[in-house]
Amino acid sequence: MSGKPRIATVSLNSAVDQTVTVRGFAVDTVNRVSEARVDAGGKGVNVASFLAHFGHEVVVTGLLGRDNEALFAQHFEAAGVVDACLRVAGATRTNVKIVDPDNNTVTDLNFPGIRTADADLAAIRERLEVVAAGGIDWLVLAGSLPEGMPVTAYADLIAWAKGRGIRVALDTSGAPFGPAVLAGPDIIKPNIAELRELTSQPLEDHDAVIAAARRLNARGISMVAVSMGAEGAILVTPEAAVLARPPRVPVASTVGAGDAMVAGLVHAATLGLPLAEAAPLATAFSLGALGEIGPRLPETAKIEALARQVGVTELCEPAKSPRTEETQ
Ligand SMILES: Nc1ncnc2c1ncn2[C@@H]1O[C@H](COP(=O)(O)OP(=O)(O)OP(=O)(O)O)[C@@H](O)[C@H]1O
Ligand SMILES: [Mg+2]
């Protein structure tokens, strides 16, 4: 390890993303692959690369299978990310994406990840201690948990970070999301389906999304960014709520759109940007990822230009507590 990392990401369930193009893809027959590409992937890996691309000192921790680690090592080297991932027995899983431009379909085959043990989480925490000794401001926890990892793994890591004054951004779903939210991260970026699952509410309109987000603000989560695909995102802080609407853009691939928004939110937070500037910038990170094939961002000038095309609408007045004001 070298340099002084300021942001650490954790990638517990990394994946080799294999994207194959098959025109007229069909089941129960032989399909011909016309193009293929392989990327080191996983949300924690993508967020790390995107933040490094924007000039941050980033260290990635997590688990990689020893059998196919070379792809990741090369990727971290090229992306300028410090590699502090633990190597474990076996191979990092492969996720296959079958893109069919004729039928406009994308079929995903996601393999199970490495089987892990409690000892692996303890080892990650130890590794983070070493990384934190070099000074980190932000910890990014992104992605699913591999089999065998306790559902409280992210909650444990958030408690660890908070005890050291490290701020936390969280992007996960399903079983680990609830316990992690209770541990009080600083930023979360659920998509609308993930927020519905977390809250067990239908969240049919903007007001319902804002109300749900405000309840999360009240738990200490200062930025709740709810992404809604092409509809944009609703970003809610205790002071304000905005809708960030992306322009219509050609989509080269949706890989990494959500991860890019997480990176954009952390980047904006490191700059101390107000919501009205953070929202279009984070959206522009996503738009940048959508314009590239695979988990990549364009040059920073392009991201800044995209941010200027994002519509930002304030959704409600800043939260006020009139009764408190009246009694003062
Ligand atoms: N088709 C699209 N057109 C324009 N913008 C889009 C489109 N899809 C996504 N975005 C932008 O990307 C952001 C994040 O996308 P989305 O809500 O799909 O994230 P996600 O479901 O978390 O994705 P991921 O699968 O990467 O985790 C959106 O808020 C929006 O700004
Ligand atoms: Mg997502």
Short mmCIF file of C-alpha atoms and ligand atoms in Angstrom, two decimals:
data_model
loop_
_atom_site.label_atom_id
_atom_site.label_comp_id
_atom_site.label_asym_id
_atom_site.label_seq_id
_atom_site.Cartn_x
_atom_site.Cartn_y
_atom_site.Cartn_z
CA MET A 1 0.00 0.00 0.00
CA SER A 2 1.23 3.48 -0.76
CA GLY A 3 -0.04 7.05 -0.45
CA LYS A 4 -2.67 8.20 2.00
CA PRO A 5 -6.09 6.85 1.14
CA ARG A 6 -8.99 9.10 1.98
CA ILE A 7 -11.87 6.87 0.86
CA ALA A 8 -12.13 3.13 1.44
CA THR A 9 -14.66 0.91 -0.27
CA VAL A 10 -15.62 -2.61 0.75
CA SER A 11 -16.40 -5.16 -1.94
CA LEU A 12 -17.46 -8.39 -0.28
CA ASN A 13 -19.14 -9.99 -3.29
CA SER A 14 -17.09 -8.85 -6.28
CA ALA A 15 -17.79 -10.34 -9.68
CA VAL A 16 -16.19 -10.79 -13.04
CA ASP A 17 -18.69 -9.13 -15.38
CA GLN A 18 -18.78 -10.95 -18.68
CA THR A 19 -20.93 -9.20 -21.28
CA VAL A 20 -21.72 -11.08 -24.47
CA THR A 21 -23.67 -9.77 -27.45
CA VAL A 22 -25.98 -12.33 -29.05
CA ARG A 23 -28.26 -11.12 -31.85
CA GLY A 24 -31.65 -12.86 -31.69
CA PHE A 25 -30.85 -14.66 -28.41
CA ALA A 26 -33.09 -17.68 -27.86
CA VAL A 27 -33.35 -20.44 -25.28
CA ASP A 28 -33.09 -24.14 -26.07
CA THR A 29 -30.89 -23.61 -29.11
CA VAL A 30 -27.32 -22.73 -30.06
CA ASN A 31 -26.57 -18.97 -29.85
CA ARG A 32 -23.66 -17.24 -31.54
CA VAL A 33 -21.69 -14.61 -29.62
CA SER A 34 -20.73 -11.65 -31.84
CA GLU A 35 -18.92 -9.57 -29.20
CA ALA A 36 -17.62 -10.29 -25.73
CA ARG A 37 -15.96 -8.30 -23.00
CA VAL A 38 -14.82 -8.96 -19.46
CA ASP A 39 -14.66 -6.36 -16.69
CA ALA A 40 -13.64 -6.52 -13.07
CA GLY A 41 -16.93 -5.70 -11.35
CA GLY A 42 -18.94 -5.53 -8.18
CA LYS A 43 -20.40 -2.38 -6.69
CA GLY A 44 -17.55 -1.72 -4.25
CA VAL A 45 -15.05 -2.12 -7.09
CA ASN A 46 -17.01 0.20 -9.40
CA VAL A 47 -17.48 2.94 -6.81
CA ALA A 48 -13.75 2.78 -6.02
CA SER A 49 -12.78 3.17 -9.69
CA PHE A 50 -15.25 6.04 -10.25
CA LEU A 51 -13.96 7.98 -7.24
CA ALA A 52 -10.33 7.43 -8.26
CA HIS A 53 -11.29 8.69 -11.74
CA PHE A 54 -12.41 11.90 -10.03
CA GLY A 55 -9.04 12.29 -8.36
CA HIS A 56 -9.67 10.80 -4.93
CA GLU A 57 -7.22 8.61 -3.10
CA VAL A 58 -9.13 5.37 -2.86
CA VAL A 59 -8.39 2.02 -1.31
CA VAL A 60 -10.54 -1.01 -2.03
CA THR A 61 -10.91 -3.74 0.56
CA GLY A 62 -13.00 -6.88 0.49
CA LEU A 63 -12.64 -10.42 -0.73
CA LEU A 64 -11.25 -11.81 -3.96
CA GLY A 65 -10.88 -15.44 -4.97
CA ARG A 66 -7.21 -16.34 -5.43
CA ASP A 67 -7.85 -18.35 -8.61
CA ASN A 68 -8.80 -15.38 -10.82
CA GLU A 69 -7.43 -12.37 -8.97
CA ALA A 70 -5.25 -11.14 -11.87
CA LEU A 71 -8.14 -9.39 -13.67
CA PHE A 72 -8.87 -7.37 -10.52
CA ALA A 73 -5.22 -6.61 -9.73
CA GLN A 74 -4.76 -5.26 -13.28
CA HIS A 75 -7.96 -3.23 -13.06
CA PHE A 76 -6.97 -1.61 -9.74
CA GLU A 77 -3.54 -0.80 -11.12
CA ALA A 78 -5.03 0.84 -14.24
CA ALA A 79 -7.70 2.70 -12.24
CA GLY A 80 -5.20 3.99 -9.67
CA VAL A 81 -7.01 2.29 -6.79
CA VAL A 82 -4.98 0.91 -3.88
CA ASP A 83 -5.66 -2.82 -3.64
CA ALA A 84 -6.17 -3.96 -0.04
CA CYS A 85 -8.50 -6.88 -0.84
CA LEU A 86 -8.01 -10.13 1.03
CA ARG A 87 -7.40 -13.19 -1.09
CA VAL A 88 -9.47 -16.27 -0.20
CA ALA A 89 -9.61 -19.81 -1.57
CA GLY A 90 -11.52 -20.33 -4.84
CA ALA A 91 -12.54 -18.04 -7.68
CA THR A 92 -14.48 -14.77 -7.65
CA ARG A 93 -17.85 -15.45 -9.28
CA THR A 94 -18.66 -14.54 -12.87
CA ASN A 95 -21.84 -12.73 -13.83
CA VAL A 96 -22.85 -13.18 -17.46
CA LYS A 97 -24.90 -10.51 -19.21
CA ILE A 98 -26.39 -11.54 -22.54
CA VAL A 99 -27.18 -8.44 -24.57
CA ASP A 100 -29.47 -8.89 -27.58
CA PRO A 101 -29.67 -5.67 -29.61
CA ASP A 102 -32.23 -7.17 -32.03
CA ASN A 103 -34.85 -7.92 -29.39
CA ASN A 104 -33.62 -5.19 -27.05
CA THR A 105 -33.24 -7.60 -24.14
CA VAL A 106 -30.61 -8.14 -21.47
CA THR A 107 -30.48 -11.53 -19.74
CA ASP A 108 -28.43 -11.89 -16.58
CA LEU A 109 -26.91 -15.10 -15.25
CA ASN A 110 -25.56 -14.35 -11.78
CA PHE A 111 -23.42 -17.04 -10.20
CA PRO A 112 -23.23 -17.61 -6.44
CA GLY A 113 -20.28 -15.87 -4.81
CA ILE A 114 -17.46 -17.26 -2.74
CA ARG A 115 -18.60 -19.08 0.41
CA THR A 116 -17.34 -17.12 3.36
CA ALA A 117 -16.96 -17.62 7.09
CA ASP A 118 -17.24 -15.36 10.13
CA ALA A 119 -13.45 -15.24 10.18
CA ASP A 120 -13.50 -13.41 6.84
CA LEU A 121 -15.49 -10.51 8.30
CA ALA A 122 -13.08 -10.31 11.24
CA ALA A 123 -10.19 -10.27 8.75
CA ILE A 124 -11.85 -7.46 6.76
CA ARG A 125 -12.25 -5.42 9.94
CA GLU A 126 -8.58 -5.97 10.75
CA ARG A 127 -7.62 -4.91 7.24
CA LEU A 128 -9.77 -1.79 7.62
CA GLU A 129 -7.99 -0.97 10.89
CA VAL A 130 -4.71 -0.93 8.98
CA VAL A 131 -6.23 1.21 6.21
CA ALA A 132 -7.83 3.58 8.74
CA ALA A 133 -4.46 4.04 10.46
CA GLY A 134 -3.42 5.84 7.24
CA GLY A 135 -6.44 8.14 7.59
CA ILE A 136 -9.78 7.73 5.85
CA ASP A 137 -12.71 10.11 5.76
CA TRP A 138 -15.30 7.94 4.04
CA LEU A 139 -16.18 4.25 3.98
CA VAL A 140 -18.34 3.02 1.10
CA LEU A 141 -20.24 -0.23 1.62
CA ALA A 142 -21.78 -1.35 -1.63
CA GLY A 143 -23.28 -4.52 -3.00
CA SER A 144 -24.69 -7.79 -1.75
CA LEU A 145 -23.15 -10.08 0.84
CA PRO A 146 -21.63 -13.39 -0.15
CA GLU A 147 -23.06 -16.63 1.19
CA GLY A 148 -22.00 -17.36 4.76
CA MET A 149 -21.54 -13.69 5.74
CA PRO A 150 -23.84 -12.64 8.61
CA VAL A 151 -26.63 -10.23 7.52
CA THR A 152 -25.33 -7.82 10.14
CA ALA A 153 -21.93 -7.54 8.39
CA TYR A 154 -22.60 -4.02 7.08
CA ALA A 155 -24.19 -2.95 10.38
CA ASP A 156 -21.00 -4.10 12.16
CA LEU A 157 -18.77 -2.20 9.75
CA ILE A 158 -20.89 0.97 10.09
CA ALA A 159 -20.63 0.78 13.89
CA TRP A 160 -16.86 0.29 13.51
CA ALA A 161 -16.57 3.33 11.20
CA LYS A 162 -18.75 5.58 13.34
CA GLY A 163 -16.62 4.74 16.37
CA ARG A 164 -13.66 6.21 14.46
CA GLY A 165 -15.39 9.29 13.08
CA ILE A 166 -15.42 7.87 9.53
CA ARG A 167 -18.47 8.78 7.46
CA VAL A 168 -20.31 5.98 5.67
CA ALA A 169 -22.14 5.62 2.36
CA LEU A 170 -24.25 2.48 1.97
CA ASP A 171 -25.77 0.90 -1.15
CA THR A 172 -27.22 -2.53 -0.58
CA SER A 173 -30.56 -4.31 -0.68
CA GLY A 174 -32.42 -7.26 0.79
CA ALA A 175 -31.53 -8.82 4.14
CA PRO A 176 -28.45 -6.72 5.09
CA PHE A 177 -30.13 -3.38 4.26
CA GLY A 178 -32.43 -3.13 7.30
CA PRO A 179 -29.80 -3.81 9.99
CA ALA A 180 -27.33 -1.53 8.18
CA VAL A 181 -29.85 1.34 8.10
CA LEU A 182 -30.40 0.96 11.86
CA ALA A 183 -26.64 1.38 12.35
CA GLY A 184 -26.99 4.92 10.92
CA PRO A 185 -24.91 5.45 7.78
CA ASP A 186 -24.57 9.04 6.46
CA ILE A 187 -25.65 8.41 2.86
CA ILE A 188 -27.90 5.72 1.37
CA LYS A 189 -28.88 5.32 -2.27
CA PRO A 190 -31.67 2.78 -2.59
CA ASN A 191 -33.49 2.55 -5.89
CA ILE A 192 -37.24 2.88 -5.51
CA ALA A 193 -37.80 -0.91 -5.40
CA GLU A 194 -35.18 -1.26 -2.64
CA LEU A 195 -36.80 1.55 -0.62
CA ARG A 196 -40.22 -0.11 -1.01
CA GLU A 197 -38.79 -3.37 0.30
CA LEU A 198 -37.04 -1.63 3.20
CA THR A 199 -40.13 0.31 4.28
CA SER A 200 -42.80 -2.26 3.26
CA GLN A 201 -44.70 0.64 1.69
CA PRO A 202 -45.93 1.07 -1.89
CA LEU A 203 -44.43 4.61 -2.19
CA GLU A 204 -46.74 5.53 -5.03
CA ASP A 205 -45.93 9.24 -5.31
CA HIS A 206 -43.19 11.74 -4.56
CA ASP A 207 -44.76 12.77 -1.25
CA ALA A 208 -44.69 9.17 -0.02
CA VAL A 209 -41.02 8.84 -1.04
CA ILE A 210 -40.14 12.08 0.75
CA ALA A 211 -42.03 11.02 3.88
CA ALA A 212 -40.21 7.66 3.94
CA ALA A 213 -36.87 9.42 3.35
CA ARG A 214 -37.55 11.90 6.15
CA ARG A 215 -38.09 9.04 8.59
CA LEU A 216 -34.65 7.80 7.59
CA ASN A 217 -33.21 11.32 8.00
CA ALA A 218 -34.63 11.24 11.52
CA ARG A 219 -32.50 8.15 12.20
CA GLY A 220 -29.38 10.14 11.38
CA ILE A 221 -29.06 9.34 7.68
CA SER A 222 -28.38 12.82 6.37
CA MET A 223 -28.65 12.02 2.65
CA VAL A 224 -31.31 9.67 1.30
CA ALA A 225 -31.04 9.46 -2.49
CA VAL A 226 -33.79 7.41 -4.08
CA SER A 227 -33.01 6.57 -7.68
CA MET A 228 -35.78 5.80 -10.15
CA GLY A 229 -34.03 4.84 -13.39
CA ALA A 230 -34.87 7.13 -16.33
CA GLU A 231 -37.24 9.10 -14.05
CA GLY A 232 -34.25 10.45 -12.17
CA ALA A 233 -33.81 10.57 -8.42
CA ILE A 234 -35.35 12.15 -5.34
CA LEU A 235 -32.69 13.34 -2.92
CA VAL A 236 -33.73 14.15 0.61
CA THR A 237 -31.77 15.75 3.45
CA PRO A 238 -33.20 17.02 6.74
CA GLU A 239 -33.28 20.52 5.20
CA ALA A 240 -34.56 19.99 1.66
CA ALA A 241 -35.83 17.58 -0.97
CA VAL A 242 -35.19 17.79 -4.71
CA LEU A 243 -36.06 15.87 -7.84
CA ALA A 244 -33.13 15.51 -10.24
CA ARG A 245 -34.39 14.77 -13.74
CA PRO A 246 -31.89 13.49 -16.29
CA PRO A 247 -32.12 14.57 -19.93
CA ARG A 248 -32.95 11.90 -22.51
CA VAL A 249 -29.66 10.21 -23.25
CA PRO A 250 -28.60 7.33 -25.46
CA VAL A 251 -27.88 4.38 -23.17
CA ALA A 252 -24.79 2.37 -24.11
CA SER A 253 -25.18 0.12 -21.06
CA THR A 254 -26.86 0.47 -17.68
CA VAL A 255 -23.93 -1.24 -15.94
CA GLY A 256 -22.75 0.87 -13.03
CA ALA A 257 -25.41 3.63 -13.26
CA GLY A 258 -26.40 3.23 -9.61
CA ASP A 259 -22.78 2.78 -8.51
CA ALA A 260 -21.84 5.98 -10.33
CA MET A 261 -24.53 7.85 -8.41
CA VAL A 262 -23.09 6.56 -5.12
CA ALA A 263 -19.64 7.76 -6.20
CA GLY A 264 -21.12 11.12 -7.21
CA LEU A 265 -22.85 11.52 -3.85
CA VAL A 266 -19.64 10.79 -1.95
CA HIS A 267 -17.65 13.09 -4.24
CA ALA A 268 -20.19 15.89 -3.68
CA ALA A 269 -20.08 15.28 0.09
CA THR A 270 -16.27 15.54 0.14
CA LEU A 271 -16.67 18.93 -1.57
CA GLY A 272 -19.39 19.98 0.89
CA LEU A 273 -21.75 20.80 -1.98
CA PRO A 274 -25.30 21.89 -1.17
CA LEU A 275 -28.14 19.60 -2.31
CA ALA A 276 -28.96 21.78 -5.33
CA GLU A 277 -25.45 21.11 -6.68
CA ALA A 278 -24.92 17.59 -5.34
CA ALA A 279 -28.11 16.30 -7.03
CA PRO A 280 -27.18 17.22 -10.63
CA LEU A 281 -23.56 16.19 -10.15
CA ALA A 282 -24.45 12.75 -8.78
CA THR A 283 -26.97 12.32 -11.61
CA ALA A 284 -24.30 13.31 -14.13
CA PHE A 285 -22.03 10.55 -12.77
CA SER A 286 -24.86 8.10 -13.59
CA LEU A 287 -25.38 9.62 -17.03
CA GLY A 288 -21.66 9.33 -17.65
CA ALA A 289 -21.76 5.61 -16.79
CA LEU A 290 -24.82 5.09 -19.03
CA GLY A 291 -22.93 6.51 -21.99
CA GLU A 292 -20.10 4.00 -21.62
CA ILE A 293 -20.07 0.26 -22.20
CA GLY A 294 -19.08 -1.49 -18.97
CA PRO A 295 -18.43 0.20 -15.62
CA ARG A 296 -16.60 3.31 -16.82
CA LEU A 297 -16.95 7.09 -16.62
CA PRO A 298 -16.09 9.64 -19.32
CA GLU A 299 -13.64 12.46 -18.64
CA THR A 300 -14.56 14.87 -15.87
CA ALA A 301 -15.33 17.81 -18.24
CA LYS A 302 -18.06 15.67 -19.85
CA ILE A 303 -19.55 14.84 -16.44
CA GLU A 304 -19.61 18.54 -15.57
CA ALA A 305 -21.34 19.30 -18.90
CA LEU A 306 -23.91 16.56 -18.23
CA ALA A 307 -24.61 18.03 -14.78
CA ARG A 308 -25.69 21.28 -16.45
CA GLN A 309 -28.36 19.34 -18.40
CA VAL A 310 -29.98 17.86 -15.29
CA GLY A 311 -33.25 19.50 -14.20
CA VAL A 312 -33.43 20.14 -10.47
CA THR A 313 -36.77 20.91 -8.84
CA GLU A 314 -37.28 21.62 -5.17
CA LEU A 315 -40.03 19.28 -3.98
CA CYS A 316 -41.06 20.85 -0.73
CA GLU A 317 -40.21 23.58 1.73
CA PRO A 318 -37.34 22.87 4.09
CA ALA A 319 -38.54 20.90 7.11
CA LYS A 320 -39.71 23.34 9.76
CA SER A 321 -40.89 22.80 13.27
CA PRO A 322 -43.24 25.78 13.69
CA ARG A 323 -44.44 24.68 17.11
CA THR A 324 -40.90 24.76 18.47
CA GLU A 325 -40.38 28.19 16.92
CA GLU A 326 -43.63 29.48 18.40
CA THR A 327 -42.77 28.39 21.91
CA GLN A 328 -39.28 29.86 21.80
N1 LIG B 1 -32.51 5.18 -18.95
C1 LIG B 1 -32.03 6.20 -18.23
N2 LIG B 1 -32.02 7.45 -18.73
C2 LIG B 1 -31.54 8.50 -18.04
N3 LIG B 1 -31.03 8.37 -16.80
C3 LIG B 1 -31.00 7.16 -16.24
C4 LIG B 1 -31.49 6.01 -16.91
N4 LIG B 1 -31.31 4.92 -16.11
C5 LIG B 1 -30.73 5.40 -14.98
N5 LIG B 1 -30.54 6.73 -15.07
C6 LIG B 1 -29.89 7.61 -14.07
O1 LIG B 1 -29.11 6.78 -13.21
C7 LIG B 1 -29.58 6.90 -11.86
C8 LIG B 1 -29.45 5.56 -11.16
O2 LIG B 1 -30.16 4.60 -11.90
P1 LIG B 1 -31.07 3.46 -11.25
O3 LIG B 1 -32.19 4.06 -10.49
O4 LIG B 1 -31.41 2.52 -12.36
O5 LIG B 1 -30.04 2.81 -10.21
P2 LIG B 1 -29.96 1.34 -9.63
O6 LIG B 1 -31.27 0.64 -9.79
O7 LIG B 1 -29.41 1.45 -8.28
O8 LIG B 1 -28.88 0.69 -10.61
P3 LIG B 1 -27.81 -0.44 -10.36
O9 LIG B 1 -28.38 -1.63 -11.06
O10 LIG B 1 -26.57 0.10 -11.02
O11 LIG B 1 -27.66 -0.65 -8.89
C9 LIG B 1 -31.00 7.42 -11.97
O12 LIG B 1 -31.37 8.16 -10.82
C10 LIG B 1 -30.91 8.32 -13.21
O13 LIG B 1 -30.40 9.59 -12.88
MG MG B 2 -28.40 -0.03 -7.21
#
